[in-house]
Amino acid sequence: MTFEEALKKLIPYGQEHLLRFYEALSSEEQRDLLQQVEALDPKTIADLYQRLVVHPKTHIKDSLRAMDSVAFQDLDEAQRNRYWQSGLEELQKGHVAAFLVAGGQGSRLGFDGPKGAYDIGLPSGKSLFQLQAERIAHIQKCSGGLIPWYIMTSPQNHEETLRFFQLHNHFGLDPEQISFFPQGTLPSVDENGRILLADKGRISANPDGSGGCFRALKESGGLKDMRRRGIRWIFFYGVDNALVRVCDPYFIGFAKEQDKDVASKTVRKTHSAEHVGVYAYRNDAPSIIEYTELPQELAEATLPSGKLLYGSGNIINHVLKLDFLEKALHFEAAYHVAHKVVETVDEAGQKVRSITPNAYKFEALYFDLFRHAQDMALLDVERREEFAPVKNFEGVDSKDTARQMVLALCTSWVRALGLTPHREVELSPLLCMYGKELEANDLQERLDASPNGAIE
Ligand code: UTP
């Protein structure tokens, strides 16, 4: 694309300012900027700005209806065993893939690297990625089947994620079973809908939200690869739960028996005002309702048992049917807007960082896809066993709370065997994911030999 062609593309949308430093750039930078303009879709950005910023829908009269859930704790042993066996069968036949969305910027954590590389301070020093990889290895061992692992990164953390896996020898997994692909980006705009420059020759580009994952999976060839491998069930999850049971056979078995387009693991809200999205039918379509959107009287409504009516909280833990995903991908992603601080350049081309929000970012949310599902099935699980989020640098949902939860769970399993460890214990996921794999005799020896409580 030439400079004139770029100008012609931008002028109708009032975006020609993107070329205002063109003359000051080196010829290589000029070529690069023209390529960025070529890849830009100014019409989509203009439409998003008009729809989400200028004319946002403010009075949507949605009707909400509660969604039933099954509590794992209420299932009898026979039922649990049936789920386990049926899940293992699917895994053994190679019908299950893991799909991790790890393209977030992790701004609340303030960690300058891929969130999955974060060390939450366990005695073993294992990162979130390592905990997940070892759980995949564990389930492969239990089932005898291979689990392909699709990892969505972002352009910002892609290379570093690859390096981290290489550095750690893919945590013992076969590199061939892991695919990495970056999600797409969208430029941010200012208050007037003008696309921001991140630098004199660089258009701002932020990850297009977790909902960018399905398109990215398709464009990377991941969807085709899943078909080729005979995948039927996609275990979909977020990067920052230190207790996530990747491809849990109980859950796969549950999803298979319920036979819905989407099955989700949830945890019960601790109180009505907890900041977590909940499941409900919105205008009869399966949905996740953000806590900010749930009217207070509904948030506080209870069942005769005293349980919250809208009490099943989202923990980004789902099983999607591949057939459903392929169909749902034909629908446009729905974007949301966030008012945020984005670094840009001033009229003189100097980098500036505003203190107050200066930009609108457009982001798609993965769960918007669920409204195209015929129905969903919910499995409430125990928070202490399955949900230790790492969102903040300190305080609630931080590395400290997550580490404490992992250690408390492992230690409770050891105590249940009648052993009395002198310190908190960390059990390798390769050894144990549910507690039921442990044997007292064997464990005592390992405990005695461990210098720091970490048991491999
Ligand atoms: P969060 O909503 O917690 O966002 O992501 P985040 O970017 O990790 O953290 P903050 O809000 O900036 O502090 C939930 C999951 O969705 C993924 C994240 O990596 C995480 O697994 N995600 C989020 C993406 O993959 N891409 C995105 O653009 C946003």
GROMACS .gro file of C-alpha atoms and ligand atoms in nm:
model
  485
    1MET     CA    1   0.000   0.000   0.000
    2THR     CA    2   0.132   0.347  -0.089
    3PHE     CA    3   0.106   0.656   0.129
    4GLU     CA    4  -0.167   0.797  -0.100
    5GLU     CA    5  -0.368   0.474  -0.082
    6ALA     CA    6  -0.340   0.475   0.297
    7LEU     CA    7  -0.461   0.833   0.312
    8LYS     CA    8  -0.754   0.749   0.086
    9LYS     CA    9  -0.849   0.460   0.314
   10LEU     CA   10  -0.836   0.670   0.633
   11ILE     CA   11  -0.990   1.003   0.530
   12PRO     CA   12  -1.355   0.884   0.502
   13TYR     CA   13  -1.335   0.776   0.867
   14GLY     CA   14  -1.151   1.083   0.997
   15GLN     CA   15  -0.843   0.872   1.085
   16GLU     CA   16  -0.580   1.043   0.867
   17HIS     CA   17  -0.399   1.168   1.180
   18LEU     CA   18  -0.246   0.819   1.199
   19LEU     CA   19  -0.009   0.932   0.923
   20ARG     CA   20   0.084   1.268   1.073
   21PHE     CA   21   0.437   1.163   1.173
   22TYR     CA   22   0.497   0.973   0.848
   23GLU     CA   23   0.763   1.213   0.719
   24ALA     CA   24   0.962   1.182   1.041
   25LEU     CA   25   0.987   0.802   1.019
   26SER     CA   26   1.269   0.596   0.867
   27SER     CA   27   1.180   0.421   0.540
   28GLU     CA   28   1.150   0.089   0.725
   29GLU     CA   29   0.914   0.243   0.982
   30GLN     CA   30   0.713   0.401   0.701
   31ARG     CA   31   0.669   0.064   0.532
   32ASP     CA   32   0.566  -0.086   0.864
   33LEU     CA   33   0.308   0.186   0.931
   34LEU     CA   34   0.157   0.144   0.584
   35GLN     CA   35   0.125  -0.229   0.649
   36GLN     CA   36  -0.057  -0.155   0.975
   37VAL     CA   37  -0.298   0.076   0.790
   38GLU     CA   38  -0.354  -0.193   0.530
   39ALA     CA   39  -0.451  -0.439   0.803
   40LEU     CA   40  -0.673  -0.185   0.979
   41ASP     CA   41  -1.051  -0.201   0.950
   42PRO     CA   42  -1.155   0.163   1.016
   43LYS     CA   43  -1.521   0.092   0.939
   44THR     CA   44  -1.549  -0.168   1.217
   45ILE     CA   45  -1.383   0.070   1.463
   46ALA     CA   46  -1.617   0.354   1.359
   47ASP     CA   47  -1.919   0.123   1.399
   48LEU     CA   48  -1.806   0.003   1.742
   49TYR     CA   49  -1.749   0.360   1.857
   50GLN     CA   50  -2.093   0.472   1.738
   51ARG     CA   51  -2.272   0.170   1.883
   52LEU     CA   52  -2.091   0.135   2.215
   53VAL     CA   53  -1.974   0.486   2.302
   54VAL     CA   54  -2.199   0.736   2.125
   55HIS     CA   55  -2.528   0.547   2.137
   56PRO     CA   56  -2.490   0.282   2.409
   57LYS     CA   57  -2.801   0.082   2.487
   58THR     CA   58  -2.905   0.195   2.829
   59HIS     CA   59  -3.254   0.062   2.884
   60ILE     CA   60  -3.241  -0.303   2.792
   61LYS     CA   61  -3.538  -0.469   2.952
   62ASP     CA   62  -3.395  -0.817   2.987
   63SER     CA   63  -3.587  -1.088   3.161
   64LEU     CA   64  -3.373  -1.310   3.379
   65ARG     CA   65  -3.453  -1.663   3.492
   66ALA     CA   66  -3.249  -1.876   3.728
   67MET     CA   67  -3.060  -2.181   3.599
   68ASP     CA   68  -3.058  -2.511   3.789
   69SER     CA   69  -2.734  -2.668   3.895
   70VAL     CA   70  -2.617  -3.006   4.021
   71ALA     CA   71  -2.400  -3.002   4.333
   72PHE     CA   72  -2.110  -3.246   4.303
   73GLN     CA   73  -2.114  -3.292   4.683
   74ASP     CA   74  -2.473  -3.418   4.669
   75LEU     CA   75  -2.397  -3.696   4.422
   76ASP     CA   76  -2.367  -4.046   4.566
   77GLU     CA   77  -2.054  -4.253   4.519
   78ALA     CA   78  -2.208  -4.464   4.242
   79GLN     CA   79  -2.305  -4.159   4.037
   80ARG     CA   80  -1.962  -4.002   4.080
   81ASN     CA   81  -1.798  -4.325   3.970
   82ARG     CA   82  -2.018  -4.336   3.662
   83TYR     CA   83  -1.908  -3.984   3.564
   84TRP     CA   84  -1.545  -4.072   3.631
   85GLN     CA   85  -1.555  -4.387   3.417
   86SER     CA   86  -1.742  -4.223   3.133
   87GLY     CA   87  -1.505  -3.922   3.139
   88LEU     CA   88  -1.203  -4.153   3.137
   89GLU     CA   89  -1.343  -4.338   2.837
   90GLU     CA   90  -1.375  -4.016   2.638
   91LEU     CA   91  -1.023  -3.919   2.737
   92GLN     CA   92  -0.887  -4.261   2.653
   93LYS     CA   93  -1.041  -4.241   2.306
   94GLY     CA   94  -0.871  -3.905   2.251
   95HIS     CA   95  -1.200  -3.713   2.234
   96VAL     CA   96  -1.099  -3.435   2.474
   97ALA     CA   97  -0.881  -3.126   2.417
   98ALA     CA   98  -0.777  -2.853   2.661
   99PHE     CA   99  -0.820  -2.492   2.547
  100LEU     CA  100  -0.650  -2.230   2.763
  101VAL     CA  101  -0.708  -1.857   2.720
  102ALA     CA  102  -0.389  -1.689   2.835
  103GLY     CA  103  -0.387  -1.367   2.635
  104GLY     CA  104  -0.499  -1.132   2.914
  105GLN     CA  105  -0.281  -0.841   3.019
  106GLY     CA  106  -0.307  -0.927   3.389
  107SER     CA  107  -0.302  -0.557   3.474
  108ARG     CA  108  -0.430  -0.610   3.830
  109LEU     CA  109  -0.149  -0.854   3.907
  110GLY     CA  110   0.113  -0.613   3.777
  111PHE     CA  111   0.340  -0.898   3.661
  112ASP     CA  112   0.552  -0.814   3.362
  113GLY     CA  113   0.522  -1.144   3.178
  114PRO     CA  114   0.269  -1.409   3.080
  115LYS     CA  115   0.044  -1.471   3.379
  116GLY     CA  116   0.089  -1.846   3.342
  117ALA     CA  117   0.461  -1.802   3.415
  118TYR     CA  118   0.377  -1.654   3.754
  119ASP     CA  119   0.518  -1.829   4.061
  120ILE     CA  120   0.266  -1.812   4.346
  121GLY     CA  121   0.530  -1.897   4.604
  122LEU     CA  122   0.469  -2.270   4.652
  123PRO     CA  123   0.762  -2.462   4.807
  124SER     CA  124   0.825  -2.625   4.466
  125GLY     CA  125   0.834  -2.285   4.291
  126LYS     CA  126   0.599  -2.420   4.021
  127SER     CA  127   0.435  -2.170   3.789
  128LEU     CA  128   0.066  -2.174   3.699
  129PHE     CA  129   0.157  -2.324   3.360
  130GLN     CA  130   0.351  -2.603   3.529
  131LEU     CA  131   0.064  -2.690   3.764
  132GLN     CA  132  -0.167  -2.716   3.463
  133ALA     CA  133   0.079  -2.919   3.254
  134GLU     CA  134   0.130  -3.167   3.538
  135ARG     CA  135  -0.245  -3.207   3.579
  136ILE     CA  136  -0.272  -3.283   3.207
  137ALA     CA  137   0.005  -3.541   3.248
  138HIS     CA  138  -0.176  -3.692   3.546
  139ILE     CA  139  -0.506  -3.728   3.358
  140GLN     CA  140  -0.324  -3.873   3.057
  141LYS     CA  141  -0.174  -4.132   3.288
  142CYS     CA  142  -0.512  -4.218   3.444
  143SER     CA  143  -0.687  -4.248   3.107
  144GLY     CA  144  -0.415  -4.366   2.871
  145GLY     CA  145  -0.526  -4.104   2.615
  146LEU     CA  146  -0.346  -3.801   2.475
  147ILE     CA  147  -0.478  -3.452   2.551
  148PRO     CA  148  -0.396  -3.191   2.287
  149TRP     CA  149  -0.346  -2.852   2.454
  150TYR     CA  150  -0.436  -2.531   2.265
  151ILE     CA  151  -0.299  -2.218   2.427
  152MET     CA  152  -0.412  -1.874   2.320
  153THR     CA  153  -0.156  -1.603   2.388
  154SER     CA  154  -0.155  -1.237   2.283
  155PRO     CA  155   0.086  -1.063   2.045
  156GLN     CA  156   0.235  -0.903   2.358
  157ASN     CA  157   0.314  -1.227   2.543
  158HIS     CA  158   0.335  -1.487   2.266
  159GLU     CA  159   0.713  -1.509   2.228
  160GLU     CA  160   0.771  -1.506   2.601
  161THR     CA  161   0.516  -1.783   2.652
  162LEU     CA  162   0.690  -1.999   2.390
  163ARG     CA  163   1.028  -1.932   2.550
  164PHE     CA  164   0.895  -2.023   2.893
  165PHE     CA  165   0.766  -2.359   2.773
  166GLN     CA  166   1.090  -2.430   2.586
  167LEU     CA  167   1.299  -2.332   2.886
  168HIS     CA  168   1.104  -2.582   3.097
  169ASN     CA  169   1.109  -2.857   2.839
  170HIS     CA  170   0.731  -2.829   2.800
  171PHE     CA  171   0.704  -2.958   3.157
  172GLY     CA  172   0.755  -3.312   3.034
  173LEU     CA  173   0.468  -3.305   2.782
  174ASP     CA  174   0.525  -3.380   2.415
  175PRO     CA  175   0.581  -3.044   2.237
  176GLU     CA  176   0.375  -3.182   1.948
  177GLN     CA  177   0.063  -3.193   2.161
  178ILE     CA  178   0.077  -2.820   2.244
  179SER     CA  179  -0.024  -2.544   2.001
  180PHE     CA  180   0.029  -2.177   2.075
  181PHE     CA  181  -0.145  -1.903   1.881
  182PRO     CA  182  -0.191  -1.533   1.951
  183GLN     CA  183  -0.529  -1.367   1.974
  184GLY     CA  184  -0.624  -1.069   1.761
  185THR     CA  185  -0.597  -0.706   1.859
  186LEU     CA  186  -0.809  -0.398   1.813
  187PRO     CA  187  -0.698  -0.038   1.824
  188SER     CA  188  -0.826   0.185   2.104
  189VAL     CA  189  -0.989   0.522   2.032
  190ASP     CA  190  -1.000   0.855   2.214
  191GLU     CA  191  -1.312   1.037   2.339
  192ASN     CA  192  -1.385   1.148   1.981
  193GLY     CA  193  -1.344   0.808   1.820
  194ARG     CA  194  -0.999   0.888   1.680
  195ILE     CA  195  -0.774   0.581   1.675
  196LEU     CA  196  -0.477   0.623   1.908
  197LEU     CA  197  -0.115   0.599   1.805
  198ALA     CA  198   0.096   0.405   2.054
  199ASP     CA  199   0.404   0.561   1.899
  200LYS     CA  200   0.481   0.783   1.598
  201GLY     CA  201   0.475   0.484   1.365
  202ARG     CA  202   0.265   0.236   1.561
  203ILE     CA  203  -0.113   0.216   1.586
  204SER     CA  204  -0.241   0.117   1.933
  205ALA     CA  205  -0.327  -0.255   1.952
  206ASN     CA  206  -0.483  -0.416   2.256
  207PRO     CA  207  -0.590  -0.780   2.288
  208ASP     CA  208  -0.948  -0.802   2.161
  209GLY     CA  209  -1.078  -0.964   2.480
  210SER     CA  210  -1.124  -1.326   2.589
  211GLY     CA  211  -1.398  -1.356   2.325
  212GLY     CA  212  -1.131  -1.322   2.057
  213CYS     CA  213  -1.032  -1.681   2.138
  214PHE     CA  214  -1.273  -1.863   1.910
  215ARG     CA  215  -1.182  -1.668   1.600
  216ALA     CA  216  -0.813  -1.699   1.688
  217LEU     CA  217  -0.855  -2.076   1.731
  218LYS     CA  218  -1.017  -2.100   1.390
  219GLU     CA  219  -0.768  -1.875   1.213
  220SER     CA  220  -0.473  -2.061   1.363
  221GLY     CA  221  -0.603  -2.386   1.216
  222GLY     CA  222  -0.673  -2.514   1.568
  223LEU     CA  223  -1.035  -2.593   1.499
  224LYS     CA  224  -0.947  -2.803   1.195
  225ASP     CA  225  -0.675  -2.973   1.394
  226MET     CA  226  -0.930  -3.064   1.662
  227ARG     CA  227  -1.156  -3.219   1.397
  228ARG     CA  228  -0.866  -3.408   1.246
  229ARG     CA  229  -0.779  -3.553   1.584
  230GLY     CA  230  -1.139  -3.660   1.650
  231ILE     CA  231  -1.199  -3.420   1.938
  232ARG     CA  232  -1.557  -3.398   2.066
  233TRP     CA  233  -1.522  -3.212   2.395
  234ILE     CA  234  -1.323  -2.896   2.460
  235PHE     CA  235  -1.222  -2.827   2.817
  236PHE     CA  236  -1.206  -2.445   2.816
  237TYR     CA  237  -1.045  -2.255   3.104
  238GLY     CA  238  -0.865  -1.942   3.223
  239VAL     CA  239  -0.499  -1.921   3.315
  240ASP     CA  240  -0.519  -1.793   3.669
  241ASN     CA  241  -0.685  -2.060   3.884
  242ALA     CA  242  -0.414  -2.240   4.081
  243LEU     CA  243  -0.652  -2.529   4.156
  244VAL     CA  244  -0.796  -2.583   3.810
  245ARG     CA  245  -0.854  -2.954   3.740
  246VAL     CA  246  -0.770  -2.954   3.373
  247CYS     CA  247  -0.981  -3.210   3.183
  248ASP     CA  248  -1.129  -3.350   3.502
  249PRO     CA  249  -1.283  -3.689   3.410
  250TYR     CA  250  -1.574  -3.632   3.652
  251PHE     CA  251  -1.660  -3.314   3.465
  252ILE     CA  252  -1.619  -3.467   3.119
  253GLY     CA  253  -1.846  -3.754   3.228
  254PHE     CA  254  -2.100  -3.506   3.364
  255ALA     CA  255  -2.095  -3.307   3.036
  256LYS     CA  256  -2.139  -3.625   2.835
  257GLU     CA  257  -2.432  -3.748   3.040
  258GLN     CA  258  -2.606  -3.408   3.042
  259ASP     CA  259  -2.540  -3.380   2.668
  260LYS     CA  260  -2.581  -3.001   2.647
  261ASP     CA  261  -2.387  -2.768   2.415
  262VAL     CA  262  -2.201  -2.624   2.715
  263ALA     CA  263  -2.138  -2.758   3.065
  264SER     CA  264  -1.988  -2.531   3.329
  265LYS     CA  265  -1.828  -2.586   3.664
  266THR     CA  266  -1.932  -2.320   3.909
  267VAL     CA  267  -1.878  -2.231   4.273
  268ARG     CA  268  -2.157  -2.105   4.496
  269LYS     CA  269  -2.131  -1.734   4.572
  270THR     CA  270  -2.011  -1.670   4.926
  271HIS     CA  271  -2.258  -1.382   4.968
  272SER     CA  272  -2.506  -1.197   4.750
  273ALA     CA  273  -2.271  -0.904   4.677
  274GLU     CA  274  -1.968  -1.113   4.578
  275HIS     CA  275  -1.806  -0.977   4.260
  276VAL     CA  276  -1.855  -1.276   4.036
  277GLY     CA  277  -2.069  -1.333   3.727
  278VAL     CA  278  -2.362  -1.573   3.770
  279TYR     CA  279  -2.545  -1.808   3.537
  280ALA     CA  280  -2.902  -1.734   3.428
  281TYR     CA  281  -3.125  -1.741   3.124
  282ARG     CA  282  -3.135  -1.392   2.977
  283ASN     CA  283  -3.440  -1.357   2.756
  284ASP     CA  284  -3.444  -1.738   2.760
  285ALA     CA  285  -3.087  -1.770   2.629
  286PRO     CA  286  -2.816  -1.928   2.850
  287SER     CA  287  -2.594  -1.648   2.978
  288ILE     CA  288  -2.349  -1.527   3.235
  289ILE     CA  289  -2.467  -1.209   3.404
  290GLU     CA  290  -2.193  -0.978   3.527
  291TYR     CA  291  -2.231  -0.880   3.893
  292THR     CA  292  -2.270  -0.517   3.787
  293GLU     CA  293  -2.572  -0.611   3.574
  294LEU     CA  294  -2.762  -0.818   3.832
  295PRO     CA  295  -3.030  -0.610   4.007
  296GLN     CA  296  -2.984  -0.616   4.385
  297GLU     CA  297  -3.322  -0.780   4.456
  298LEU     CA  298  -3.230  -1.069   4.225
  299ALA     CA  299  -2.880  -1.094   4.370
  300GLU     CA  300  -3.037  -1.134   4.715
  301ALA     CA  301  -3.326  -1.365   4.616
  302THR     CA  302  -3.314  -1.709   4.780
  303LEU     CA  303  -3.461  -2.054   4.724
  304PRO     CA  304  -3.675  -2.216   5.000
  305SER     CA  305  -3.355  -2.399   5.105
  306GLY     CA  306  -3.194  -2.062   5.180
  307LYS     CA  307  -2.950  -2.091   4.889
  308LEU     CA  308  -2.911  -1.791   4.658
  309LEU     CA  309  -3.134  -1.821   4.351
  310TYR     CA  310  -2.864  -1.669   4.131
  311GLY     CA  311  -2.582  -1.827   4.326
  312SER     CA  312  -2.372  -2.027   4.077
  313GLY     CA  313  -2.062  -1.817   4.010
  314ASN     CA  314  -1.853  -1.834   3.692
  315ILE     CA  315  -1.498  -1.968   3.737
  316ILE     CA  316  -1.407  -1.985   3.363
  317ASN     CA  317  -1.427  -2.363   3.359
  318HIS     CA  318  -1.635  -2.520   3.084
  319VAL     CA  319  -1.677  -2.815   2.855
  320LEU     CA  320  -1.792  -2.713   2.505
  321LYS     CA  321  -1.906  -2.949   2.236
  322LEU     CA  322  -1.690  -2.906   1.929
  323ASP     CA  323  -2.006  -2.935   1.713
  324PHE     CA  324  -2.156  -2.640   1.900
  325LEU     CA  325  -1.844  -2.427   1.871
  326GLU     CA  326  -1.827  -2.478   1.497
  327LYS     CA  327  -2.189  -2.369   1.457
  328ALA     CA  328  -2.169  -2.076   1.698
  329LEU     CA  329  -1.863  -1.936   1.524
  330HIS     CA  330  -2.083  -1.818   1.240
  331PHE     CA  331  -2.230  -1.554   1.469
  332GLU     CA  332  -2.056  -1.217   1.508
  333ALA     CA  333  -1.868  -1.166   1.834
  334ALA     CA  334  -2.041  -0.912   2.058
  335TYR     CA  335  -1.811  -0.637   2.179
  336HIS     CA  336  -1.815  -0.447   2.505
  337VAL     CA  337  -1.640  -0.123   2.577
  338ALA     CA  338  -1.406  -0.035   2.864
  339HIS     CA  339  -1.283   0.315   2.951
  340LYS     CA  340  -0.912   0.274   3.031
  341VAL     CA  341  -0.571   0.436   3.036
  342VAL     CA  342  -0.379   0.370   2.714
  343GLU     CA  343  -0.035   0.511   2.645
  344THR     CA  344  -0.026   0.733   2.337
  345VAL     CA  345   0.167   1.024   2.179
  346ASP     CA  346   0.095   1.398   2.197
  347GLU     CA  347   0.092   1.641   1.906
  348ALA     CA  348   0.472   1.661   1.917
  349GLY     CA  349   0.504   1.282   1.901
  350GLN     CA  350   0.613   1.250   2.265
  351LYS     CA  351   0.481   0.948   2.459
  352VAL     CA  352   0.223   1.042   2.721
  353ARG     CA  353   0.043   0.841   2.985
  354SER     CA  354  -0.275   0.994   3.119
  355ILE     CA  355  -0.368   0.956   3.486
  356THR     CA  356  -0.737   0.933   3.414
  357PRO     CA  357  -0.890   0.706   3.147
  358ASN     CA  358  -0.821   0.852   2.802
  359ALA     CA  359  -0.926   0.569   2.576
  360TYR     CA  360  -1.205   0.332   2.486
  361LYS     CA  361  -1.099  -0.029   2.444
  362PHE     CA  362  -1.325  -0.275   2.263
  363GLU     CA  363  -1.331  -0.628   2.400
  364ALA     CA  364  -1.529  -0.939   2.321
  365LEU     CA  365  -1.619  -1.176   2.608
  366TYR     CA  366  -1.599  -1.549   2.542
  367PHE     CA  367  -1.922  -1.632   2.722
  368ASP     CA  368  -2.133  -1.419   2.490
  369LEU     CA  369  -2.112  -1.724   2.265
  370PHE     CA  370  -2.314  -1.927   2.513
  371ARG     CA  371  -2.635  -1.751   2.420
  372HIS     CA  372  -2.629  -1.952   2.099
  373ALA     CA  373  -2.624  -2.277   2.298
  374GLN     CA  374  -2.947  -2.473   2.305
  375ASP     CA  375  -2.891  -2.521   2.675
  376MET     CA  376  -2.626  -2.551   2.945
  377ALA     CA  377  -2.564  -2.779   3.244
  378LEU     CA  378  -2.409  -2.652   3.567
  379LEU     CA  379  -2.200  -2.848   3.814
  380ASP     CA  380  -2.141  -2.672   4.145
  381VAL     CA  381  -1.806  -2.775   4.293
  382GLU     CA  382  -1.629  -2.699   4.618
  383ARG     CA  383  -1.437  -2.373   4.612
  384ARG     CA  384  -1.168  -2.501   4.851
  385GLU     CA  385  -1.098  -2.788   4.612
  386GLU     CA  386  -1.119  -2.621   4.274
  387PHE     CA  387  -1.098  -2.243   4.273
  388ALA     CA  388  -0.795  -2.043   4.383
  389PRO     CA  389  -0.786  -1.734   4.158
  390VAL     CA  390  -0.473  -1.523   4.116
  391LYS     CA  391  -0.599  -1.181   4.012
  392ASN     CA  392  -0.440  -0.922   4.240
  393PHE     CA  393  -0.085  -0.858   4.355
  394GLU     CA  394  -0.191  -0.874   4.720
  395GLY     CA  395  -0.499  -0.920   4.938
  396VAL     CA  396  -0.809  -1.098   4.808
  397ASP     CA  397  -0.754  -1.341   4.516
  398SER     CA  398  -0.378  -1.293   4.516
  399LYS     CA  399  -0.081  -1.529   4.501
  400ASP     CA  400  -0.091  -1.552   4.882
  401THR     CA  401  -0.455  -1.664   4.903
  402ALA     CA  402  -0.405  -1.904   4.611
  403ARG     CA  403  -0.091  -2.058   4.764
  404GLN     CA  404  -0.264  -2.100   5.099
  405MET     CA  405  -0.554  -2.277   4.931
  406VAL     CA  406  -0.329  -2.521   4.743
  407LEU     CA  407  -0.134  -2.602   5.059
  408ALA     CA  408  -0.446  -2.632   5.275
  409LEU     CA  409  -0.605  -2.877   5.032
  410CYS     CA  410  -0.295  -3.097   4.997
  411THR     CA  411  -0.243  -3.096   5.373
  412SER     CA  412  -0.605  -3.197   5.435
  413TRP     CA  413  -0.561  -3.500   5.206
  414VAL     CA  414  -0.250  -3.605   5.394
  415ARG     CA  415  -0.424  -3.564   5.732
  416ALA     CA  416  -0.722  -3.766   5.606
  417LEU     CA  417  -0.482  -4.060   5.578
  418GLY     CA  418  -0.406  -4.031   5.948
  419LEU     CA  419  -0.066  -3.873   5.898
  420THR     CA  420   0.037  -3.566   6.095
  421PRO     CA  421   0.276  -3.356   5.889
  422HIS     CA  422   0.471  -3.092   6.084
  423ARG     CA  423   0.432  -2.832   5.815
  424GLU     CA  424   0.196  -2.763   5.528
  425VAL     CA  425   0.239  -2.998   5.237
  426GLU     CA  426   0.245  -2.944   4.863
  427LEU     CA  427   0.167  -3.253   4.657
  428SER     CA  428   0.279  -3.266   4.296
  429PRO     CA  429  -0.017  -3.289   4.057
  430LEU     CA  430   0.175  -3.572   3.891
  431LEU     CA  431   0.124  -3.767   4.212
  432CYS     CA  432  -0.219  -3.658   4.315
  433MET     CA  433  -0.510  -3.444   4.193
  434TYR     CA  434  -0.796  -3.566   4.409
  435GLY     CA  435  -0.643  -3.704   4.727
  436LYS     CA  436  -0.778  -4.052   4.651
  437GLU     CA  437  -0.454  -4.154   4.479
  438LEU     CA  438  -0.250  -4.144   4.801
  439GLU     CA  439  -0.132  -4.428   5.019
  440ALA     CA  440  -0.026  -4.365   5.378
  441ASN     CA  441   0.286  -4.584   5.385
  442ASP     CA  442   0.434  -4.450   5.069
  443LEU     CA  443   0.353  -4.091   5.165
  444GLN     CA  444   0.511  -4.102   5.510
  445GLU     CA  445   0.847  -4.186   5.354
  446ARG     CA  446   0.819  -3.903   5.106
  447LEU     CA  447   0.716  -3.661   5.380
  448ASP     CA  448   1.018  -3.757   5.589
  449ALA     CA  449   1.247  -3.705   5.291
  450SER     CA  450   1.110  -3.366   5.185
  451PRO     CA  451   1.311  -3.067   5.311
  452ASN     CA  452   1.040  -2.805   5.242
  453GLY     CA  453   0.703  -2.984   5.233
  454ALA     CA  454   0.698  -3.023   4.854
  455ILE     CA  455   0.636  -3.382   4.754
  456GLU     CA  456   0.703  -3.502   4.401
  457UTP     P1  457  -0.935  -1.145   3.321
  457UTP     O1  458  -1.071  -1.094   3.295
  457UTP     O2  459  -0.903  -1.182   3.461
  457UTP     O3  460  -0.832  -1.043   3.262
  457UTP     O4  461  -0.914  -1.271   3.223
  457UTP     P2  462  -0.673  -1.037   3.273
  457UTP     O5  463  -0.630  -0.962   3.151
  457UTP     O6  464  -0.609  -1.171   3.294
  457UTP     O7  465  -0.645  -0.952   3.403
  457UTP     P3  466  -0.671  -0.796   3.434
  457UTP     O8  467  -0.822  -0.779   3.430
  457UTP     O9  468  -0.599  -0.716   3.328
  457UTP    O10  469  -0.613  -0.781   3.570
  457UTP     C1  470  -0.978  -1.393   3.240
  457UTP     C2  471  -0.912  -1.493   3.147
  457UTP    O11  472  -0.929  -1.450   3.012
  457UTP     C3  473  -0.802  -1.439   2.948
  457UTP     C4  474  -0.703  -1.417   3.063
  457UTP    O12  475  -0.572  -1.454   3.023
  457UTP     C5  476  -0.761  -1.507   3.170
  457UTP    O13  477  -0.726  -1.642   3.149
  457UTP     N1  478  -0.805  -1.324   2.854
  457UTP     C6  479  -0.854  -1.203   2.892
  457UTP     C7  480  -0.752  -1.343   2.729
  457UTP    O14  481  -0.705  -1.454   2.695
  457UTP     N2  482  -0.753  -1.237   2.642
  457UTP     C8  483  -0.803  -1.116   2.674
  457UTP    O15  484  -0.800  -1.023   2.588
  457UTP     C9  485  -0.855  -1.099   2.803
   0.00000   0.00000   0.00000
